mmCIF file of C-alpha atoms in Angstrom:
data_model
loop_
_atom_site.group_PDB
_atom_site.id
_atom_site.type_symbol
_atom_site.label_atom_id
_atom_site.label_comp_id
_atom_site.label_asym_id
_atom_site.label_seq_id
_atom_site.Cartn_x
_atom_site.Cartn_y
_atom_site.Cartn_z
ATOM 1 C CA MET A 758 62.990 6.053 8.317
ATOM 2 C CA GLY A 759 62.396 5.876 4.585
ATOM 3 C CA MET A 760 59.978 8.087 2.762
ATOM 4 C CA ALA A 761 56.888 7.970 0.611
ATOM 5 C CA THR A 762 56.457 10.035 -2.523
ATOM 6 C CA ARG A 763 53.260 10.697 -4.419
ATOM 7 C CA ARG A 764 53.572 11.861 -7.999
ATOM 8 C CA GLY A 765 50.383 12.051 -10.018
ATOM 9 C CA SER A 766 48.605 8.715 -9.708
ATOM 10 C CA TYR A 767 51.669 6.932 -8.317
ATOM 11 C CA ASP A 768 52.449 6.268 -4.654
ATOM 12 C CA TRP A 769 56.106 5.371 -4.275
ATOM 13 C CA ARG A 770 57.864 4.160 -1.144
ATOM 14 C CA PHE A 771 61.588 4.455 -0.577
ATOM 15 C CA ASP A 772 62.271 2.461 2.585
ATOM 16 C CA THR A 773 65.157 0.289 1.454
ATOM 17 C CA GLY A 774 68.192 2.544 1.681
ATOM 18 C CA ARG A 775 69.564 1.917 -1.836
ATOM 19 C CA LEU A 776 68.533 2.749 -5.387
ATOM 20 C CA CYS A 777 68.827 -0.842 -6.598
ATOM 21 C CA LEU A 778 66.734 -2.085 -3.661
ATOM 22 C CA ASP A 779 64.120 0.569 -4.394
ATOM 23 C CA LEU A 780 63.844 -0.805 -7.931
ATOM 24 C CA VAL A 781 63.394 -4.362 -6.631
ATOM 25 C CA ALA A 782 60.771 -3.093 -4.170
ATOM 26 C CA THR A 783 58.523 -2.011 -7.049
ATOM 27 C CA GLY A 784 57.966 -5.692 -7.784
ATOM 28 C CA ALA A 785 57.635 -6.855 -4.184
ATOM 29 C CA GLY A 786 54.022 -6.020 -3.503
ATOM 30 C CA SER A 787 51.353 -8.248 -2.032
ATOM 31 C CA PRO A 788 50.359 -11.335 -4.052
ATOM 32 C CA GLY A 789 48.031 -10.291 -6.849
ATOM 33 C CA ALA A 790 48.910 -6.599 -6.543
ATOM 34 C CA ALA A 791 49.358 -4.632 -9.759
ATOM 35 C CA ASP A 792 52.919 -4.002 -10.886
ATOM 36 C CA PRO A 793 53.546 -0.228 -10.713
ATOM 37 C CA LEU A 794 56.019 -0.591 -13.569
ATOM 38 C CA ASP A 795 53.370 -1.786 -15.988
ATOM 39 C CA ARG A 796 53.579 1.235 -18.286
ATOM 40 C CA PRO A 797 56.397 3.458 -19.563
ATOM 41 C CA GLU A 798 54.794 6.398 -17.759
ATOM 42 C CA GLY A 799 55.203 4.564 -14.467
ATOM 43 C CA LEU A 800 58.893 3.914 -15.099
ATOM 44 C CA ALA A 801 59.503 7.544 -16.062
ATOM 45 C CA ASP A 802 57.776 8.687 -12.894
ATOM 46 C CA TRP A 803 59.761 6.257 -10.736
ATOM 47 C CA LEU A 804 63.094 7.375 -12.220
ATOM 48 C CA VAL A 805 62.404 10.934 -11.060
ATOM 49 C CA ALA A 806 60.882 9.998 -7.694
ATOM 50 C CA ALA A 807 63.775 7.644 -6.889
ATOM 51 C CA GLY A 808 66.354 10.310 -7.699
ATOM 52 C CA ALA A 809 67.828 8.399 -10.619
ATOM 53 C CA VAL A 810 67.434 11.610 -12.632
ATOM 54 C CA PRO A 811 66.957 15.194 -11.416
ATOM 55 C CA PRO A 812 63.442 16.670 -11.333
ATOM 56 C CA GLY A 813 62.452 18.169 -14.648
ATOM 57 C CA THR A 814 64.547 15.755 -16.711
ATOM 58 C CA PRO A 815 62.729 15.107 -20.029
ATOM 59 C CA LEU A 816 61.814 11.430 -20.209
ATOM 60 C CA ASP A 817 59.515 11.401 -23.220
ATOM 61 C CA VAL A 818 61.708 8.719 -24.825
ATOM 62 C CA VAL A 819 60.817 6.114 -22.194
ATOM 63 C CA ASP A 820 58.925 3.369 -24.015
ATOM 64 C CA ASP A 821 58.074 -0.322 -23.774
ATOM 65 C CA HIS A 822 61.682 -1.260 -24.572
ATOM 66 C CA TRP A 823 62.896 0.713 -21.555
ATOM 67 C CA LEU A 824 60.192 -0.922 -19.456
ATOM 68 C CA LEU A 825 61.241 -4.422 -20.499
ATOM 69 C CA ARG A 826 64.921 -3.793 -19.773
ATOM 70 C CA PHE A 827 64.311 -2.259 -16.355
ATOM 71 C CA ARG A 828 62.022 -5.099 -15.381
ATOM 72 C CA GLN A 829 64.687 -7.573 -16.493
ATOM 73 C CA LEU A 830 67.252 -5.755 -14.339
ATOM 74 C CA ARG A 831 64.801 -5.744 -11.441
ATOM 75 C CA SER A 832 64.375 -9.498 -11.748
ATOM 76 C CA ALA A 833 68.141 -10.087 -11.942
ATOM 77 C CA VAL A 834 68.893 -7.968 -8.874
ATOM 78 C CA ASP A 835 66.027 -9.638 -7.003
ATOM 79 C CA ARG A 836 67.494 -13.058 -7.793
ATOM 80 C CA LEU A 837 70.930 -11.931 -6.624
ATOM 81 C CA LEU A 838 69.558 -10.592 -3.353
ATOM 82 C CA THR A 839 67.530 -13.741 -2.726
ATOM 83 C CA ALA A 840 70.601 -15.849 -3.410
ATOM 84 C CA GLN A 841 72.734 -13.678 -1.137
ATOM 85 C CA LEU A 842 70.247 -13.946 1.727
ATOM 86 C CA GLY A 843 69.995 -17.698 1.167
ATOM 87 C CA GLY A 844 73.748 -18.246 0.941
ATOM 88 C CA ARG A 845 73.715 -19.639 -2.566
ATOM 89 C CA PRO A 846 74.986 -18.459 -5.993
ATOM 90 C CA ALA A 847 72.939 -16.882 -8.776
ATOM 91 C CA ASP A 848 75.454 -16.769 -11.590
ATOM 92 C CA GLY A 849 73.086 -16.061 -14.474
ATOM 93 C CA ALA A 850 71.683 -13.012 -12.732
ATOM 94 C CA LEU A 851 75.183 -11.882 -11.764
ATOM 95 C CA GLU A 852 76.308 -11.941 -15.384
ATOM 96 C CA ARG A 853 73.351 -9.789 -16.449
ATOM 97 C CA VAL A 854 73.910 -7.222 -13.706
ATOM 98 C CA ASN A 855 77.656 -7.087 -14.395
ATOM 99 C CA ALA A 856 77.050 -6.575 -18.112
ATOM 100 C CA LEU A 857 74.701 -3.654 -17.449
ATOM 101 C CA ALA A 858 77.019 -2.151 -14.814
ATOM 102 C CA ALA A 859 79.817 -2.033 -17.384
ATOM 103 C CA GLY A 860 78.005 0.724 -19.260
ATOM 104 C CA ALA A 861 78.618 4.403 -18.613
ATOM 105 C CA PRO A 862 76.104 6.031 -16.223
ATOM 106 C CA PRO A 863 74.653 9.474 -17.042
ATOM 107 C CA GLY A 864 77.144 12.316 -16.924
ATOM 108 C CA LEU A 865 76.583 14.759 -14.067
ATOM 109 C CA CYS A 866 77.007 18.499 -13.940
ATOM 110 C CA ALA A 867 76.195 21.335 -11.542
ATOM 111 C CA VAL A 868 73.654 23.893 -12.720
ATOM 112 C CA ARG A 869 72.222 27.047 -11.178
ATOM 113 C CA ALA A 870 68.719 26.862 -9.789
ATOM 114 C CA ARG A 871 66.431 29.893 -9.863
ATOM 115 C CA ASN A 872 67.516 30.838 -6.357
ATOM 116 C CA GLY A 873 71.161 30.741 -7.391
ATOM 117 C CA ALA A 874 72.035 27.499 -5.597
ATOM 118 C CA LEU A 875 73.960 24.798 -7.413
ATOM 119 C CA VAL A 876 71.914 21.669 -8.037
ATOM 120 C CA ARG A 877 72.646 18.379 -9.743
ATOM 121 C CA GLY A 878 71.919 18.135 -13.442
ATOM 122 C CA LEU A 879 72.760 15.841 -16.336
ATOM 123 C CA SER A 880 75.269 16.789 -18.990
ATOM 124 C CA ALA A 881 73.106 15.169 -21.692
ATOM 125 C CA ALA A 882 69.684 13.613 -22.074
ATOM 126 C CA PRO A 883 69.840 10.204 -20.337
ATOM 127 C CA GLY A 884 69.519 7.044 -22.366
ATOM 128 C CA CYS A 885 68.125 3.730 -21.244
ATOM 129 C CA THR A 886 71.532 2.001 -21.146
ATOM 130 C CA ALA A 887 73.049 4.775 -19.044
ATOM 131 C CA LEU A 888 70.273 4.673 -16.447
ATOM 132 C CA LEU A 889 70.370 0.885 -16.326
ATOM 133 C CA ALA A 890 74.105 1.189 -15.681
ATOM 134 C CA ALA A 891 73.514 3.554 -12.759
ATOM 135 C CA VAL A 892 71.150 1.103 -11.051
ATOM 136 C CA ALA A 893 73.275 -1.954 -11.880
ATOM 137 C CA ARG A 894 76.400 -0.253 -10.505
ATOM 138 C CA ASP A 895 74.578 0.460 -7.287
ATOM 139 C CA ALA A 896 73.767 -3.246 -7.045
ATOM 140 C CA VAL A 897 77.411 -4.197 -7.688
ATOM 141 C CA GLU A 898 78.612 -1.729 -5.050
ATOM 142 C CA LEU A 899 76.118 -3.128 -2.545
ATOM 143 C CA LEU A 900 76.942 -6.771 -3.223
ATOM 144 C CA THR A 901 80.697 -6.158 -2.892
ATOM 145 C CA ASP A 902 80.471 -4.125 0.330
ATOM 146 C CA PRO A 903 80.727 -6.464 3.354
ATOM 147 C CA VAL A 904 79.516 -3.788 5.772
ATOM 148 C CA ALA A 905 76.391 -3.065 3.731
ATOM 149 C CA LEU A 906 75.722 -6.751 3.117
ATOM 150 C CA ALA A 907 75.760 -7.405 6.856
ATOM 151 C CA GLY A 908 72.674 -5.203 7.117
ATOM 152 C CA LEU A 909 70.729 -6.778 4.250
ATOM 153 C CA ARG A 910 67.340 -7.996 5.491
ATOM 154 C CA ARG A 911 64.061 -9.401 4.188
ATOM 155 C CA CYS A 912 60.982 -7.731 5.663
ATOM 156 C CA GLU A 913 59.187 -9.889 8.250
ATOM 157 C CA GLY A 914 55.803 -8.365 7.453
ATOM 158 C CA ASP A 915 53.013 -10.622 6.265
ATOM 159 C CA HIS A 916 52.771 -10.707 2.466
ATOM 160 C CA CYS A 917 55.808 -8.429 2.102
ATOM 161 C CA ARG A 918 59.042 -9.551 0.521
ATOM 162 C CA ARG A 919 60.912 -6.253 0.324
ATOM 163 C CA VAL A 920 64.639 -6.328 0.939
ATOM 164 C CA TYR A 921 66.165 -3.396 2.810
ATOM 165 C CA LEU A 922 69.333 -2.280 4.560
ATOM 166 C CA ASP A 923 69.097 -2.342 8.325
ATOM 167 C CA THR A 924 71.143 0.600 9.590
ATOM 168 C CA SER A 925 69.366 0.818 12.958
ATOM 169 C CA ARG A 926 71.282 0.725 16.226
ATOM 170 C CA GLY A 927 71.898 -2.892 17.097
ATOM 171 C CA ARG A 928 70.522 -3.904 13.691
ATOM 172 C CA ARG A 929 67.248 -5.172 15.105
ATOM 173 C CA ARG A 930 64.939 -3.639 12.536
ATOM 174 C CA ARG A 931 62.345 -6.194 11.454
ATOM 175 C CA TRP A 932 60.358 -4.429 8.763
ATOM 176 C CA CYS A 933 61.001 -2.463 5.602
ATOM 177 C CA SER A 934 58.799 0.241 7.147
ATOM 178 C CA SER A 935 57.671 0.574 10.754
ATOM 179 C CA GLU A 936 54.834 2.812 9.540
ATOM 180 C CA VAL A 937 53.530 0.229 7.047
ATOM 181 C CA CYS A 938 54.465 -3.379 7.800
ATOM 182 C CA GLY A 939 55.306 -2.679 11.427
ATOM 183 C CA ASN A 940 52.000 -0.957 12.010
ATOM 184 C CA ARG A 941 50.114 -3.822 10.384
ATOM 185 C CA GLU A 942 51.726 -6.290 12.772
ATOM 186 C CA ARG A 943 50.985 -4.093 15.788
ATOM 187 C CA VAL A 944 47.327 -3.868 14.727
ATOM 188 C CA ALA A 945 47.159 -7.636 14.232
ATOM 189 C CA ARG A 946 48.788 -8.220 17.629
ATOM 190 C CA HIS A 947 46.270 -5.877 19.254
ATOM 191 C CA ARG A 948 43.403 -7.821 17.698
ATOM 192 C CA ARG A 949 44.870 -11.134 18.867
ATOM 193 C CA ARG A 950 45.110 -9.854 22.417
ATOM 194 C CA HIS A 951 41.410 -9.018 22.425
ATOM 195 C CA THR A 952 40.279 -12.252 20.796
ATOM 196 C CA ASP A 953 42.755 -14.753 22.253
ATOM 197 C CA PRO A 954 44.932 -13.238 24.986
ATOM 198 C CA ALA A 955 46.627 -16.546 25.722
ATOM 199 C CA GLY A 956 47.726 -16.902 22.127
ATOM 200 C CA ALA A 957 49.076 -13.410 21.600
ATOM 201 C CA SER A 958 52.659 -13.150 20.437
ATOM 202 C CA PRO A 959 55.052 -11.819 23.095
ATOM 203 C CA GLU A 960 56.608 -8.409 22.657
ATOM 204 C CA ARG A 961 60.158 -8.362 21.398
ATOM 205 C CA PRO A 962 62.493 -6.697 23.886
ATOM 206 C CA GLY A 963 64.561 -3.608 23.455
ATOM 207 C CA GLY A 964 63.233 -1.756 20.421
ATOM 208 C CA ALA A 965 62.993 -4.670 18.032
ATOM 209 C CA GLU A 966 60.200 -2.862 16.199
ATOM 210 C CA THR A 967 62.408 -0.111 14.831
#
């Protein structure tokens, strides 16, 4: 379930199930945690790690302007998701996401890898607007898909506010990552049992810790 990617000095997690949710997750760390998208280099690294562009794509043009626009999109999608989970509108954020989604995403092409296999490539160097459009379109597709929306969840882990898609059997997944937030809760529960057995939280039945 999900994956973690380390590139250089960056540790990325991709537990959410969607590109747009992965972008929002970069700003959903613990209170006081550093924002991993605090420098253009971090954004360039994330774009490759998240699969928004193929490995090896030149991203030397990523600058503070790109960073500002992606963080604005992140905030808008986050507001939309929070509104969706709370059953209320977020029209200002919706207008921003729709405007960005109207742009043309990067053109794709198939290219030969060294081993002769066809791999995904881009027909031209990606621009900021095109990559914003790719992420914004993913958000629009998610928000207009009733089946996907039915699985939208907020992580129950302490100090975690990641939003993810629950595709588990029975849709009883409680955490963005069983290995991270789920493990933290299991450790905390173990400690409670040894310090205050009477006050320990009961186990959830039937695989609720997926």
